[in-house]
């Protein structure tokens, strides 16, 4: 986990089990890297800011920075599906990104973690863990993989203080 203290803090704020928070980050961003997503349309065409590349072909870098995020927001268009995963929890929807902006910026790890974890915790209350994980990423295979990884994290964290 890239920022363990921030992850513990954000999971606590969101009332999300730490094992599930760690499993999500492991699956989404190699343990919580503050990176751009690699979302595509159903035909395989990359969406904007795929890996940090804007619609003009300029590469802003893999890491989400404030300057790159501001350019991304100028290009973002939820009506056409032109949105990209942002940061450790891969906030994709404009509403989630805006919520993180209200907490200090979706490009910053802590606001991103808090919003992503809070969103997932809300989905769990509504749909249960498997349904929430499926909704978070859109795939039952993803949900099964994250659930298995969360069980491993729960075992590993049992002795943690």
One Martini backbone bead per residue (centre of mass of N, CA, C, O) as a GRO file, in nm:
protein
  161
    1UNK     BB    1   0.096   0.037   0.025
    2UNK     BB    2   0.160   0.362  -0.038
    3UNK     BB    3  -0.051   0.517   0.192
    4UNK     BB    4  -0.123   0.391   0.484
    5UNK     BB    5  -0.221   0.629   0.664
    6UNK     BB    6  -0.436   0.735   0.465
    7UNK     BB    7  -0.598   0.474   0.443
    8UNK     BB    8  -0.679   0.451   0.736
    9UNK     BB    9  -0.820   0.724   0.755
   10UNK     BB   10  -1.025   0.689   0.520
   11UNK     BB   11  -1.159   0.427   0.619
   12UNK     BB   12  -1.260   0.547   0.883
   13UNK     BB   13  -1.435   0.774   0.768
   14UNK     BB   14  -1.604   0.558   0.576
   15UNK     BB   15  -1.653   0.279   0.710
   16UNK     BB   16  -1.419   0.084   0.596
   17UNK     BB   17  -1.268  -0.186   0.562
   18UNK     BB   18  -0.934  -0.221   0.537
   19UNK     BB   19  -0.926  -0.476   0.360
   20UNK     BB   20  -1.097  -0.347   0.130
   21UNK     BB   21  -0.928  -0.102   0.072
   22UNK     BB   22  -0.671  -0.260  -0.010
   23UNK     BB   23  -0.800  -0.430  -0.237
   24UNK     BB   24  -0.882  -0.198  -0.419
   25UNK     BB   25  -0.599  -0.074  -0.457
   26UNK     BB   26  -0.464  -0.323  -0.575
   27UNK     BB   27  -0.655  -0.331  -0.828
   28UNK     BB   28  -0.657  -0.029  -0.935
   29UNK     BB   29  -0.334   0.096  -0.821
   30UNK     BB   30  -0.104  -0.076  -0.698
   31UNK     BB   31  -0.181   0.044  -0.388
   32UNK     BB   32  -0.234   0.375  -0.459
   33UNK     BB   33  -0.179   0.519  -0.700
   34UNK     BB   34  -0.156   0.847  -0.855
   35UNK     BB   35  -0.349   0.773  -1.127
   36UNK     BB   36  -0.442   0.709  -1.433
   37UNK     BB   37  -0.653   0.574  -1.632
   38UNK     BB   38  -0.780   0.294  -1.877
   39UNK     BB   39  -1.035   0.386  -2.023
   40UNK     BB   40  -1.291   0.253  -2.239
   41UNK     BB   41  -1.471   0.184  -2.483
   42UNK     BB   42  -1.643  -0.083  -2.614
   43UNK     BB   43  -1.441  -0.059  -2.881
   44UNK     BB   44  -1.145   0.038  -2.737
   45UNK     BB   45  -1.148   0.330  -2.715
   46UNK     BB   46  -1.002   0.579  -2.574
   47UNK     BB   47  -1.026   0.784  -2.331
   48UNK     BB   48  -0.966   1.043  -2.179
   49UNK     BB   49  -0.666   1.037  -2.021
   50UNK     BB   50  -0.512   0.794  -2.108
   51UNK     BB   51  -0.251   0.776  -1.903
   52UNK     BB   52  -0.236   1.113  -1.949
   53UNK     BB   53  -0.377   1.162  -2.235
   54UNK     BB   54  -0.492   1.385  -2.427
   55UNK     BB   55  -0.680   1.483  -2.709
   56UNK     BB   56  -0.386   1.603  -2.834
   57UNK     BB   57  -0.142   1.402  -2.718
   58UNK     BB   58  -0.068   1.498  -2.444
   59UNK     BB   59   0.165   1.415  -2.191
   60UNK     BB   60   0.119   1.440  -1.830
   61UNK     BB   61   0.140   1.175  -1.706
   62UNK     BB   62   0.062   0.926  -1.474
   63UNK     BB   63   0.038   1.141  -1.270
   64UNK     BB   64  -0.172   1.317  -1.073
   65UNK     BB   65  -0.217   1.655  -1.123
   66UNK     BB   66  -0.336   1.960  -1.105
   67UNK     BB   67  -0.289   2.050  -1.400
   68UNK     BB   68  -0.401   1.794  -1.536
   69UNK     BB   69  -0.680   1.799  -1.402
   70UNK     BB   70  -0.771   2.072  -1.517
   71UNK     BB   71  -0.761   1.977  -1.809
   72UNK     BB   72  -0.949   1.742  -1.784
   73UNK     BB   73  -1.201   1.911  -1.698
   74UNK     BB   74  -1.218   2.060  -1.975
   75UNK     BB   75  -1.268   1.770  -2.133
   76UNK     BB   76  -1.489   1.676  -1.978
   77UNK     BB   77  -1.788   1.453  -2.076
   78UNK     BB   78  -2.052   1.291  -1.953
   79UNK     BB   79  -2.249   1.280  -2.203
   80UNK     BB   80  -2.011   1.105  -2.378
   81UNK     BB   81  -1.802   0.953  -2.168
   82UNK     BB   82  -1.570   1.172  -2.108
   83UNK     BB   83  -1.400   0.984  -1.882
   84UNK     BB   84  -1.172   0.927  -1.601
   85UNK     BB   85  -0.967   0.785  -1.401
   86UNK     BB   86  -0.884   0.906  -1.061
   87UNK     BB   87  -0.657   0.788  -0.882
   88UNK     BB   88  -0.653   0.548  -0.637
   89UNK     BB   89  -0.990   0.498  -0.683
   90UNK     BB   90  -1.090   0.574  -0.963
   91UNK     BB   91  -1.245   0.831  -1.027
   92UNK     BB   92  -1.497   0.877  -1.279
   93UNK     BB   93  -1.715   1.047  -1.192
   94UNK     BB   94  -1.796   1.373  -1.167
   95UNK     BB   95  -1.927   1.362  -0.884
   96UNK     BB   96  -1.682   1.235  -0.740
   97UNK     BB   97  -1.475   1.445  -0.822
   98UNK     BB   98  -1.623   1.687  -0.697
   99UNK     BB   99  -1.618   1.580  -0.407
  100UNK     BB  100  -1.307   1.585  -0.388
  101UNK     BB  101  -1.276   1.884  -0.447
  102UNK     BB  102  -1.433   1.975  -0.186
  103UNK     BB  103  -1.182   1.831  -0.008
  104UNK     BB  104  -0.916   1.948  -0.214
  105UNK     BB  105  -0.885   1.718  -0.442
  106UNK     BB  106  -0.866   1.454  -0.668
  107UNK     BB  107  -0.537   1.465  -0.689
  108UNK     BB  108  -0.555   1.395  -0.395
  109UNK     BB  109  -0.539   1.128  -0.198
  110UNK     BB  110  -0.734   1.176   0.042
  111UNK     BB  111  -0.993   1.271  -0.103
  112UNK     BB  112  -1.006   1.027  -0.289
  113UNK     BB  113  -1.030   0.808  -0.073
  114UNK     BB  114  -1.279   0.907   0.077
  115UNK     BB  115  -1.474   0.900  -0.163
  116UNK     BB  116  -1.433   0.609  -0.259
  117UNK     BB  117  -1.497   0.471   0.017
  118UNK     BB  118  -1.777   0.599   0.062
  119UNK     BB  119  -1.906   0.489  -0.189
  120UNK     BB  120  -1.863   0.190  -0.123
  121UNK     BB  121  -2.011   0.187   0.150
  122UNK     BB  122  -2.285   0.262   0.026
  123UNK     BB  123  -2.309   0.017  -0.162
  124UNK     BB  124  -2.306  -0.196   0.062
  125UNK     BB  125  -2.571  -0.109   0.200
  126UNK     BB  126  -2.741  -0.159  -0.070
  127UNK     BB  127  -2.583  -0.452  -0.204
  128UNK     BB  128  -2.349  -0.545  -0.081
  129UNK     BB  129  -2.043  -0.652  -0.151
  130UNK     BB  130  -2.070  -0.781  -0.431
  131UNK     BB  131  -2.254  -0.561  -0.555
  132UNK     BB  132  -2.063  -0.325  -0.503
  133UNK     BB  133  -1.817  -0.428  -0.664
  134UNK     BB  134  -1.965  -0.451  -0.930
  135UNK     BB  135  -2.049  -0.148  -0.944
  136UNK     BB  136  -1.764  -0.017  -0.923
  137UNK     BB  137  -1.667  -0.189  -1.209
  138UNK     BB  138  -1.881  -0.400  -1.371
  139UNK     BB  139  -1.770  -0.688  -1.239
  140UNK     BB  140  -1.780  -1.003  -1.110
  141UNK     BB  141  -1.479  -1.073  -1.133
  142UNK     BB  142  -1.384  -0.838  -0.966
  143UNK     BB  143  -1.537  -0.906  -0.708
  144UNK     BB  144  -1.401  -1.179  -0.656
  145UNK     BB  145  -1.107  -1.074  -0.641
  146UNK     BB  146  -1.149  -0.870  -0.408
  147UNK     BB  147  -1.259  -1.063  -0.198
  148UNK     BB  148  -1.009  -1.245  -0.186
  149UNK     BB  149  -0.810  -1.016  -0.110
  150UNK     BB  150  -0.956  -0.926   0.150
  151UNK     BB  151  -0.906  -1.189   0.304
  152UNK     BB  152  -0.599  -1.160   0.305
  153UNK     BB  153  -0.592  -0.890   0.453
  154UNK     BB  154  -0.738  -0.979   0.710
  155UNK     BB  155  -0.522  -1.178   0.794
  156UNK     BB  156  -0.276  -0.980   0.793
  157UNK     BB  157  -0.429  -0.763   1.002
  158UNK     BB  158  -0.484  -0.906   1.277
  159UNK     BB  159  -0.196  -0.812   1.422
  160UNK     BB  160  -0.255  -0.528   1.396
  161UNK     BB  161  -0.246  -0.188   1.551
   0.00000   0.00000   0.00000
